[in-house]
Amino acid sequence: MKNKILRAAAVLAVVAAGLAGSAGAWAQGAQGVRAQNAQGVRAQNAQGVRAQGVQDRATVSGYITDSKTGETLISAGVVARVPSAQPGQDGAEGALVGAVTNPYGFYTLTLPKGIHELTVSYIGYSDQTIRIDLRRDTTINFTLNPDLQLKGATVVATKDAGILSTKMSAIEVPVTVIQQMPTLFGEADVLKTIQLMPGVQAGTEGFSGIYVRGGGPEENLLLLDGISLYNAEHLLGIFSIFQPEAVKKVTLYKGSFPARYGGRISSIIDIRTNDGNMKEYHGSVSIGALSDKFHVEGPILKDKLAFSLSGRAMHTFFFTPMLKARDVNGNYYFYDLSGKLSWRISDKDRLFFNAYNGRDIFFFDEEDQGHYSYDDTGKHYSYTETNDIDIRWGNTLAALRWNHVYNSRLFSNATVAYTRYKMKIGVGISRTEVGDGNVERLSYDMDYHSGMRDLTAKLDFDFTPSPRHLVKFGAEYVNHTFIPETLGGAVFESQESQVKVDTSFSQSANSILHGHELSVYAEDDISVGDRLTLNPGLHAAFFYTLGTPYWSLEPRMSAKYTFAEDWSAKASYSRMAQYVHLLSPAKISLPIDLWVPITDKIKPVTSDQISLGAYFSGIPGWEFSLEGYYKWMHNILEYSDGTSFFGNSSNWQNNVEMGEGLARGVELFIEKKTGATTGWLGYTLAWSDRVFPYGTINGGEPFPYRYDRRHNISLVVNHRINKKLTLSGTWTYATGGTMTIPERQTVVLFPDGNQEEKEYSPTRNNYRLPPSHRLNLSLNYTRKKRNGEALWSLGVYNAYNNMNPNFVFTDFSEEFDQYSGETTARKVELTKITILPIIPSISYTYKF
């Protein structure tokens, strides 16, 4: 069984290598679209209205949307200015107070009663200013017109991410940047763009795995419209499942975690998708040699009910000849399909339904024929053996959300969701032997499958009691079902004896496991005077499985102090807890990876992280940040020496040890956000170590984590040459990771007299791999059509063809005496495999 799955994994690796080696392959390209919001560049931090009696204040609230599409705008700013006609009131001429929209495009702003000017701004859109006479709580919905010229936006409110936010180490990743980024085969990729941020790195060169501040890939919470996903990768991790055309906003949290998030210890990646065009039909179609994709959205009932539908599929005609060229009769493909319905019932109620389904499918068969004979009988036999392997894995998600505005200060979002990750491997072996008038047939069919299901119910509230407070609170319940691996049976048939034996069986390594996770949270963004803002929060979680309860109190605190208009400092502390683990036999994403819950023997993984940062935005269009962090990790898991996991979770807790981890580092981030040339420079200096003081791993001594990389540099440049041409480039450099290299072989003697050669290494992760660096380039040409827009994208991945190692293997070589034939020396040899050399790409996209 293990050999068959290894064979399948090896063929998949060959497929990936063949794909990378096809330098002339066509590919999907990054789309060049109009500039849209990243962050407000400059901010006026004058605090607004001082506390007044409730009777002297009123609240204005509503939604902010795109005038062309009706799409809600996340983090748009609303600023109020009280004119000099009211000099006796707090908030006289020159004083500003503001708010930003939440993830659903809703804002709320409490002001003194009277005349005010409201200005609404969003990067990539024209400002809109109105004058109101505020006498009572009022609903005002704004629509903004797109403006292709990037400009700064005045923001006087606390954003949820970015340099102006109270929270630190929180970054909004513009979707336009993701679409323009030069990537492998021209496939714009959300996760690979996130890898270019400081503090984030790829595990294996060229793959989409995410490793944040010394953590592992299973320690990142991936949210699609607020619902978690467990596997977000295609083709062993070369591509992620997220289609940029369907994405509206991407936010990364890696240090200061809002209290509303929990369940992972390293990062939160919150991806929000388009609601759908409420005004008219729009879409795009992209054609490439690797995959085709489409996106279409429009109104079902204008200004009331809209849909958004996206799909992507990989070409089978591209892989079939590639596999046959390597004597593999099979194929591989993947697909993604996502959709969303948005219904504006009224100004107070909105309903959303979104769904996603994605699969990877790989199958191949091989045939072997031969002859043999028995010397004592002289009988001769011929045989034919065929092997068929079919591997399928993927995610399914469905969610229903209801937004409700209770009043101008209280907003809620209720969600129920179903998610499932499922993996299935089918292995069929048939053997026919013919000889001496006898025919014997043996067939063996095995089904190996595993997965997990989540049923989620959550309720979130936004409450704005005054301009100085933004309170968020809520609760979530998740019913986890962990489905262990199971196997199938065999049939034997003999013509000679006229017998047929059916040996069908079904077995499971473990019974189905259930986990119940309940959490509540509360946080408040508080303005204390004119210079200090605080974001205290508490996340309380309860997890119950196998008759064992676990409780966790996770305090969070962020603070921002503004020294001057352009200078600020931030500090934060976050405690996180994680109740699930990923069992993986390799450094890349494999379909046989298994998610398992904590047990009565394995405690939850927890982390404590403190961060400190300084920020400057005094140069128009530029932002500078310098952050440092210390992160302590507790109860982290590592396989015991001499053990591993391969598709079998039976008694897995007996093969791992719990230990401690320490990650620390400094991150520099310089970003240019406006003008014809935009981009950023990120640099990370980091250390990540592990120690298992009470076990056998490394003799209880500290050792570097396998993805401990000292230096990591990313440079991103996007330049708009003119209205038709855009040039983009990325350059990355990373110190090599670590691996364990055996220094010699030794012979182990067993009590029964047998002996076995074993590789021996005195320490774990005792060798550092060479550094990797790579330059990616792309040129996008946009041409207006009568009914739309055409985009050609030319790209080069790894432009100077640096042979970065994707995989490294070890082996022993021997030197012999030419006379006696005896072994005179043994040495370790490293084999470096590069599957991603220079790869050009071209793609065509038509937008209508």
Coordinates of N, CA, C and O in Angstrom, one line a residue, residues 392-533:
R392 N -8.2 11.7 -5.3 CA -9.0 12.9 -5.4 C -9.0 13.5 -4.0 O -9.2 12.9 -3.0
W393 N -8.9 14.9 -4.0 CA -9.0 15.6 -2.8 C -9.5 17.0 -3.0 O -9.3 17.5 -4.1
G394 N -10.1 17.6 -2.0 CA -10.6 19.0 -2.2 C -11.5 19.5 -1.1 O -11.8 18.7 -0.2
N395 N -11.9 20.7 -1.2 CA -12.8 21.4 -0.2 C -14.2 21.6 -0.8 O -14.4 21.9 -2.0
T396 N -15.1 21.7 0.1 CA -16.5 22.1 -0.2 C -16.9 23.1 1.0 O -16.7 22.8 2.1
L397 N -17.5 24.2 0.6 CA -17.9 25.2 1.6 C -19.3 25.8 1.1 O -19.5 26.0 0.0
A398 N -20.1 26.0 2.1 CA -21.4 26.7 1.9 C -21.7 27.5 3.1 O -21.6 27.0 4.3
A399 N -22.1 28.7 3.0 CA -22.4 29.6 4.1 C -23.5 30.5 3.8 O -23.7 31.0 2.7
L400 N -24.3 30.8 4.8 CA -25.4 31.8 4.8 C -25.2 32.8 5.8 O -25.0 32.5 7.0
R401 N -25.2 34.1 5.4 CA -24.9 35.2 6.3 C -26.1 36.2 6.2 O -26.7 36.5 5.2
W402 N -26.4 36.8 7.4 CA -27.5 37.8 7.5 C -26.9 39.0 8.2 O -26.5 38.9 9.4
N403 N -26.9 40.1 7.5 CA -26.5 41.4 8.1 C -27.8 42.1 8.6 O -28.7 42.2 7.8
H404 N -27.7 42.6 9.8 CA -28.9 43.4 10.3 C -28.4 44.6 11.1 O -27.5 44.6 11.9
V405 N -29.1 45.7 10.8 CA -28.8 47.0 11.5 C -29.9 47.2 12.5 O -31.1 47.5 12.1
Y406 N -29.6 47.1 13.8 CA -30.6 47.2 14.8 C -31.0 48.7 15.0 O -32.1 49.1 15.1
N407 N -29.9 49.5 15.0 CA -30.1 51.0 15.0 C -28.8 51.6 14.5 O -27.9 50.8 14.0
S408 N -28.6 52.9 14.5 CA -27.5 53.5 13.9 C -26.2 53.2 14.6 O -25.1 53.5 14.1
R409 N -26.2 52.6 15.8 CA -25.0 52.3 16.5 C -24.7 50.8 16.6 O -23.6 50.4 17.0
L410 N -25.7 49.9 16.3 CA -25.5 48.5 16.5 C -25.7 47.7 15.2 O -26.8 47.8 14.6
F411 N -24.7 47.0 14.8 CA -24.8 46.2 13.6 C -24.4 44.7 13.9 O -23.6 44.5 14.8
S412 N -25.1 43.8 13.3 CA -24.8 42.4 13.5 C -24.6 41.6 12.2 O -25.2 42.0 11.2
N413 N -23.9 40.5 12.4 CA -23.7 39.6 11.3 C -23.8 38.1 11.8 O -23.1 37.7 12.7
A414 N -24.8 37.4 11.3 CA -25.1 36.0 11.8 C -24.7 35.1 10.6 O -25.1 35.4 9.5
T415 N -24.0 34.0 11.0 CA -23.5 33.1 9.9 C -23.7 31.7 10.3 O -23.5 31.3 11.5
V416 N -24.2 30.9 9.4 CA -24.2 29.4 9.6 C -23.4 28.9 8.4 O -23.6 29.3 7.2
A417 N -22.6 27.8 8.6 CA -21.7 27.4 7.5 C -21.4 25.9 7.6 O -21.5 25.3 8.7
Y418 N -21.1 25.3 6.5 CA -20.7 23.9 6.4 C -19.4 23.8 5.6 O -19.4 24.4 4.5
T419 N -18.4 23.2 6.1 CA -17.2 23.0 5.3 C -16.8 21.5 5.4 O -17.0 20.9 6.4
R420 N -16.1 21.1 4.4 CA -15.7 19.7 4.3 C -14.4 19.6 3.5 O -14.2 20.2 2.5
Y421 N -13.4 18.9 4.1 CA -12.2 18.5 3.3 C -12.2 17.0 3.2 O -12.4 16.3 4.2
K422 N -12.1 16.5 2.0 CA -12.2 15.0 1.7 C -11.1 14.6 0.8 O -10.7 15.2 -0.2
M423 N -10.5 13.5 1.2 CA -9.4 12.8 0.4 C -9.8 11.4 0.2 O -10.2 10.7 1.1
K424 N -9.6 10.9 -1.1 CA -9.9 9.5 -1.4 C -8.8 9.0 -2.3 O -8.4 9.6 -3.3
I425 N -8.2 7.8 -2.0 CA -7.3 7.1 -2.9 C -7.8 5.8 -3.2 O -8.1 5.0 -2.3
G426 N -8.0 5.5 -4.5 CA -8.4 4.2 -4.9 C -7.3 3.4 -5.6 O -6.6 4.0 -6.5
V427 N -7.0 2.2 -5.1 CA -5.9 1.4 -5.7 C -6.5 0.1 -6.2 O -7.2 -0.6 -5.4
G428 N -6.3 -0.2 -7.4 CA -6.8 -1.4 -8.0 C -5.6 -2.2 -8.6 O -4.9 -1.7 -9.4
I429 N -5.5 -3.5 -8.2 CA -4.4 -4.3 -8.7 C -5.0 -5.6 -9.2 O -5.8 -6.3 -8.5
S430 N -4.8 -6.0 -10.4 CA -5.3 -7.3 -11.0 C -4.1 -8.0 -11.6 O -3.3 -7.4 -12.3
R431 N -4.1 -9.3 -11.4 CA -3.0 -10.1 -11.9 C -3.6 -11.4 -12.5 O -4.4 -12.1 -11.8
T432 N -3.3 -11.7 -13.7 CA -3.7 -12.9 -14.4 C -2.6 -13.8 -14.8 O -1.6 -13.3 -15.4
E433 N -2.6 -15.1 -14.3 CA -1.5 -16.0 -14.6 C -2.1 -17.2 -15.5 O -3.2 -17.7 -15.2
V434 N -1.4 -17.5 -16.6 CA -1.9 -18.5 -17.5 C -0.7 -19.5 -17.7 O 0.4 -19.1 -18.0
G435 N -1.1 -20.8 -17.5 CA 0.0 -21.8 -17.7 C -0.5 -23.2 -17.4 O -1.3 -23.4 -16.5
D436 N -0.1 -24.2 -18.2 CA -0.5 -25.6 -18.0 C -2.0 -25.8 -17.9 O -2.5 -26.5 -17.1
G437 N -2.7 -25.1 -18.8 CA -4.1 -25.2 -18.8 C -4.9 -24.6 -17.7 O -6.1 -24.8 -17.5
N438 N -4.2 -23.8 -16.9 CA -4.9 -23.2 -15.7 C -4.8 -21.7 -15.8 O -3.8 -21.1 -16.3
V439 N -5.9 -21.0 -15.4 CA -6.0 -19.6 -15.4 C -6.3 -19.1 -14.0 O -7.3 -19.6 -13.4
E440 N -5.5 -18.3 -13.4 CA -5.7 -17.8 -12.1 C -5.8 -16.3 -12.1 O -4.9 -15.6 -12.8
R441 N -6.8 -15.7 -11.5 CA -6.9 -14.3 -11.4 C -7.0 -13.8 -10.0 O -7.7 -14.4 -9.2
L442 N -6.3 -12.7 -9.8 CA -6.3 -12.1 -8.5 C -6.6 -10.6 -8.7 O -5.9 -10.0 -9.5
S443 N -7.6 -10.1 -8.0 CA -7.8 -8.7 -8.0 C -7.9 -8.2 -6.6 O -8.4 -8.8 -5.7
Y444 N -7.4 -7.0 -6.5 CA -7.3 -6.3 -5.2 C -7.8 -4.9 -5.4 O -7.1 -4.1 -6.1
D445 N -8.8 -4.5 -4.7 CA -9.3 -3.2 -4.8 C -9.3 -2.6 -3.4 O -9.8 -3.2 -2.4
M446 N -8.7 -1.4 -3.2 CA -8.7 -0.8 -1.9 C -9.1 0.7 -2.1 O -8.7 1.4 -3.0
D447 N -9.9 1.1 -1.1 CA -10.3 2.5 -1.0 C -9.7 3.0 0.3 O -10.0 2.5 1.4
Y448 N -9.0 4.1 0.2 CA -8.4 4.8 1.4 C -8.9 6.2 1.4 O -8.8 6.9 0.4
H449 N -9.6 6.5 2.4 CA -10.2 7.9 2.4 C -10.2 8.4 3.9 O -10.2 7.7 4.8
S450 N -10.1 9.8 3.9 CA -10.2 10.4 5.2 C -10.6 11.9 5.0 O -10.8 12.3 3.8
G451 N -10.8 12.6 6.0 CA -11.2 14.0 5.9 C -11.8 14.6 7.2 O -11.6 14.0 8.2
M452 N -12.4 15.7 7.0 CA -13.0 16.3 8.2 C -14.2 17.2 7.8 O -14.2 17.7 6.6
R453 N -15.1 17.4 8.7 CA -16.3 18.3 8.4 C -16.4 19.3 9.6 O -16.2 18.9 10.8
D454 N -16.9 20.5 9.3 CA -17.2 21.5 10.3 C -18.6 22.0 10.1 O -18.9 22.3 8.9
L455 N -19.3 22.1 11.1 CA -20.6 22.8 11.1 C -20.4 24.0 12.0 O -20.1 23.9 13.2
T456 N -20.6 25.2 11.5 CA -20.3 26.5 12.2 C -21.5 27.3 12.4 O -22.3 27.5 11.4
A457 N -21.7 27.9 13.5 CA -22.7 29.0 13.8 C -22.0 30.1 14.5 O -21.3 29.8 15.6
K458 N -22.1 31.3 14.0 CA -21.4 32.4 14.7 C -22.3 33.7 14.6 O -23.1 33.9 13.7
L459 N -22.1 34.6 15.6 CA -22.9 35.8 15.7 C -21.9 36.9 16.1 O -21.3 36.8 17.2
D460 N -21.7 37.9 15.3 CA -20.8 39.0 15.5 C -21.6 40.3 15.6 O -22.5 40.6 14.8
F461 N -21.1 41.2 16.5 CA -21.8 42.5 16.7 C -20.7 43.6 16.6 O -19.6 43.5 17.1
D462 N -21.1 44.7 15.9 CA -20.3 46.0 16.0 C -21.2 47.0 16.7 O -22.3 47.3 16.3
F463 N -20.6 47.6 17.8 CA -21.4 48.6 18.6 C -20.5 49.8 18.7 O -19.4 49.7 19.2
T464 N -21.1 51.0 18.4 CA -20.3 52.2 18.4 C -21.1 53.2 19.4 O -21.9 54.0 19.0
P465 N -20.8 53.1 20.7 CA -21.5 54.0 21.7 C -21.1 55.4 21.6 O -21.9 56.3 21.9
S466 N -19.9 55.7 21.1 CA -19.4 57.1 20.9 C -18.3 57.1 19.9 O -17.7 56.0 19.6
P467 N -17.9 58.3 19.4 CA -16.7 58.3 18.5 C -15.4 57.8 19.0 O -14.5 57.4 18.3
R468 N -15.3 57.7 20.3 CA -14.1 57.2 21.0 C -14.1 55.7 21.2 O -13.1 55.2 21.7
H469 N -15.1 55.0 20.9 CA -15.2 53.6 21.1 C -15.8 52.9 19.9 O -16.8 53.3 19.3
L470 N -15.2 51.8 19.5 CA -15.7 50.8 18.6 C -15.6 49.4 19.2 O -14.6 48.9 19.2
V471 N -16.8 48.9 19.6 CA -16.8 47.7 20.4 C -17.2 46.6 19.4 O -18.2 46.7 18.7
K472 N -16.5 45.5 19.4 CA -16.9 44.3 18.7 C -17.0 43.1 19.7 O -16.1 42.9 20.5
F473 N -18.1 42.3 19.6 CA -18.2 41.2 20.5 C -19.1 40.1 19.7 O -19.8 40.4 18.8
G474 N -19.0 38.9 20.2 CA -19.7 37.8 19.6 C -19.4 36.5 20.1 O -18.6 36.3 21.1
A475 N -19.9 35.5 19.5 CA -19.7 34.1 19.9 C -19.7 33.2 18.6 O -20.3 33.5 17.6
E476 N -19.0 32.0 18.8 CA -19.0 31.1 17.7 C -19.0 29.6 18.2 O -18.3 29.3 19.3
Y477 N -19.7 28.8 17.5 CA -19.7 27.3 17.9 C -19.3 26.5 16.6 O -19.9 26.8 15.5
V478 N -18.4 25.6 16.8 CA -18.0 24.8 15.7 C -18.0 23.3 16.1 O -17.5 22.9 17.1
N479 N -18.7 22.5 15.3 CA -18.8 21.1 15.5 C -17.8 20.4 14.5 O -18.1 20.4 13.3
H480 N -16.7 19.9 15.1 CA -15.7 19.3 14.2 C -16.0 17.8 14.1 O -16.2 17.1 15.2
T481 N -15.9 17.2 13.0 CA -15.9 15.8 12.8 C -14.7 15.3 12.0 O -14.5 15.7 10.9
F482 N -13.9 14.5 12.7 CA -12.6 14.1 12.1 C -12.8 12.6 11.6 O -13.1 11.7 12.4
I483 N -12.7 12.4 10.3 CA -12.9 11.1 9.7 C -11.6 10.4 9.4 O -10.8 10.9 8.6
P484 N -11.2 9.4 10.2 CA -9.9 8.7 10.0 C -9.9 7.9 8.7 O -10.9 7.7 8.0
E485 N -8.7 7.4 8.4 CA -8.5 6.7 7.1 C -9.2 5.3 7.3 O -9.1 4.7 8.3
T486 N -9.7 4.8 6.2 CA -10.3 3.5 6.1 C -9.8 2.8 4.9 O -9.4 3.4 3.9
L487 N -9.9 1.4 4.9 CA -9.4 0.6 3.8 C -10.5 -0.3 3.2 O -11.5 -0.5 3.9
G488 N -10.3 -0.8 2.0 CA -11.2 -1.7 1.3 C -10.7 -3.1 1.1 O -9.8 -3.5 1.8
G489 N -11.3 -4.1 0.2 CA -11.0 -5.5 0.2 C -10.5 -6.1 -1.1 O -10.1 -5.5 -2.0
A490 N -10.5 -7.5 -1.2 CA -9.9 -8.2 -2.3 C -10.7 -9.4 -2.7 O -11.5 -9.9 -1.9
V491 N -10.6 -9.8 -4.0 CA -11.3 -11.0 -4.5 C -10.2 -11.9 -5.2 O -9.4 -11.4 -6.0
F492 N -10.3 -13.2 -4.9 CA -9.4 -14.2 -5.6 C -10.2 -15.2 -6.3 O -11.2 -15.7 -5.8
E493 N -9.9 -15.5 -7.6 CA -10.6 -16.4 -8.4 C -9.7 -17.4 -9.1 O -8.7 -17.0 -9.7
S494 N -9.9 -18.7 -9.0 CA -9.1 -19.7 -9.6 C -9.9 -20.6 -10.6 O -10.9 -21.1 -10.2
Q495 N -9.6 -20.7 -11.9 CA -10.3 -21.5 -12.8 C -10.1 -23.0 -12.5 O -11.0 -23.8 -12.7
E496 N -8.9 -23.4 -12.1 CA -8.5 -24.8 -11.9 C -9.3 -25.4 -10.8 O -9.9 -26.5 -11.0
S497 N -9.5 -24.8 -9.7 CA -10.2 -25.4 -8.6 C -11.7 -25.0 -8.5 O -12.4 -25.4 -7.7
Q498 N -12.1 -24.2 -9.5 CA -13.5 -23.7 -9.6 C -13.9 -23.1 -8.3 O -15.1 -23.3 -7.8
V499 N -13.1 -22.3 -7.7 CA -13.5 -21.7 -6.4 C -13.3 -20.2 -6.6 O -12.6 -19.7 -7.4
K500 N -14.1 -19.5 -5.8 CA -14.1 -18.0 -5.8 C -14.1 -17.6 -4.4 O -15.1 -17.9 -3.7
V501 N -13.1 -16.9 -4.0 CA -13.0 -16.4 -2.6 C -13.1 -14.9 -2.5 O -12.3 -14.2 -3.2
D502 N -14.1 -14.4 -1.8 CA -14.2 -13.0 -1.6 C -13.7 -12.6 -0.2 O -14.3 -13.1 0.8
T503 N -12.7 -11.8 -0.1 CA -12.1 -11.5 1.1 C -12.3 -10.0 1.4 O -11.4 -9.3 1.8
S504 N -13.5 -9.5 1.1 CA -13.7 -8.0 1.3 C -13.6 -7.7 2.7 O -14.0 -8.5 3.6
F505 N -13.1 -6.5 3.0 CA -12.9 -6.1 4.4 C -13.0 -4.6 4.5 O -12.8 -3.9 3.5
S506 N -13.2 -4.1 5.6 CA -13.2 -2.6 5.9 C -12.6 -2.4 7.3 O -13.0 -3.1 8.2
Q507 N -11.6 -1.6 7.4 CA -11.0 -1.3 8.7 C -10.7 0.2 8.8 O -10.5 0.9 7.8
S508 N -10.6 0.6 10.0 CA -10.3 2.0 10.2 C -9.3 2.1 11.3 O -9.3 1.4 12.3
A509 N -8.4 3.1 11.1 CA -7.3 3.2 12.1 C -7.9 3.8 13.5 O -7.4 3.4 14.5
N510 N -8.9 4.6 13.4 CA -9.5 5.1 14.6 C -11.0 5.3 14.3 O -11.4 5.3 13.1
S511 N -11.8 5.4 15.3 CA -13.2 5.7 15.1 C -13.3 7.2 14.8 O -12.4 7.9 15.0
I512 N -14.5 7.5 14.3 CA -14.8 8.9 13.9 C -14.7 9.7 15.2 O -15.3 9.4 16.2
L513 N -13.9 10.8 15.2 CA -13.8 11.7 16.3 C -14.6 12.9 16.2 O -14.7 13.5 15.1
H514 N -15.1 13.4 17.3 CA -15.8 14.6 17.3 C -15.2 15.6 18.3 O -14.7 15.3 19.3
G515 N -15.2 16.9 17.9 CA -14.7 18.0 18.7 C -15.7 19.1 18.8 O -16.3 19.4 17.7
H516 N -15.9 19.6 19.9 CA -16.9 20.7 20.1 C -16.1 22.0 20.6 O -15.4 21.9 21.6
E517 N -16.1 23.0 19.7 CA -15.4 24.2 20.0 C -16.3 25.4 20.2 O -17.1 25.7 19.3
L518 N -16.3 26.0 21.3 CA -17.1 27.2 21.6 C -16.2 28.3 22.1 O -15.4 28.2 22.9
S519 N -16.5 29.5 21.5 CA -15.7 30.7 21.8 C -16.5 31.9 21.9 O -17.5 32.0 21.2
V520 N -16.1 32.8 22.8 CA -16.7 34.2 22.9 C -15.6 35.2 22.9 O -14.5 34.9 23.3
Y521 N -15.9 36.4 22.5 CA -14.9 37.4 22.5 C -15.5 38.8 22.6 O -16.7 39.0 22.4
A522 N -14.6 39.7 23.0 CA -15.0 41.1 23.1 C -13.8 42.0 22.9 O -12.7 41.6 23.4
E523 N -13.8 43.1 22.2 CA -12.7 44.0 22.0 C -13.3 45.4 21.8 O -14.4 45.6 21.4
D524 N -12.4 46.4 22.1 CA -12.9 47.7 22.0 C -11.7 48.6 21.5 O -10.6 48.5 22.1
D525 N -12.0 49.3 20.4 CA -11.0 50.3 20.0 C -11.3 51.6 20.6 O -12.3 52.3 20.3
I526 N -10.3 52.0 21.5 CA -10.6 53.2 22.4 C -9.6 54.3 22.0 O -8.4 54.1 21.9
S527 N -10.2 55.5 21.9 CA -9.3 56.7 21.8 C -9.2 57.4 23.1 O -10.2 57.7 23.8
V528 N -8.0 57.5 23.6 CA -7.7 58.1 24.9 C -6.9 59.4 24.7 O -5.7 59.4 24.4
G529 N -7.6 60.5 24.7 CA -7.0 61.8 24.4 C -6.8 61.9 22.9 O -7.4 61.2 22.1
D530 N -5.8 62.8 22.5 CA -5.6 63.1 21.1 C -4.5 62.2 20.5 O -4.4 62.2 19.3
R531 N -3.7 61.5 21.3 CA -2.5 60.8 20.8 C -2.6 59.3 21.0 O -1.9 58.6 20.3
L532 N -3.3 58.8 22.0 CA -3.2 57.4 22.3 C -4.5 56.7 21.9 O -5.6 57.1 22.2
T533 N -4.4 55.5 21.3 CA -5.5 54.6 21.0 C -5.1 53.2 21.5 O -4.0 52.8 21.4

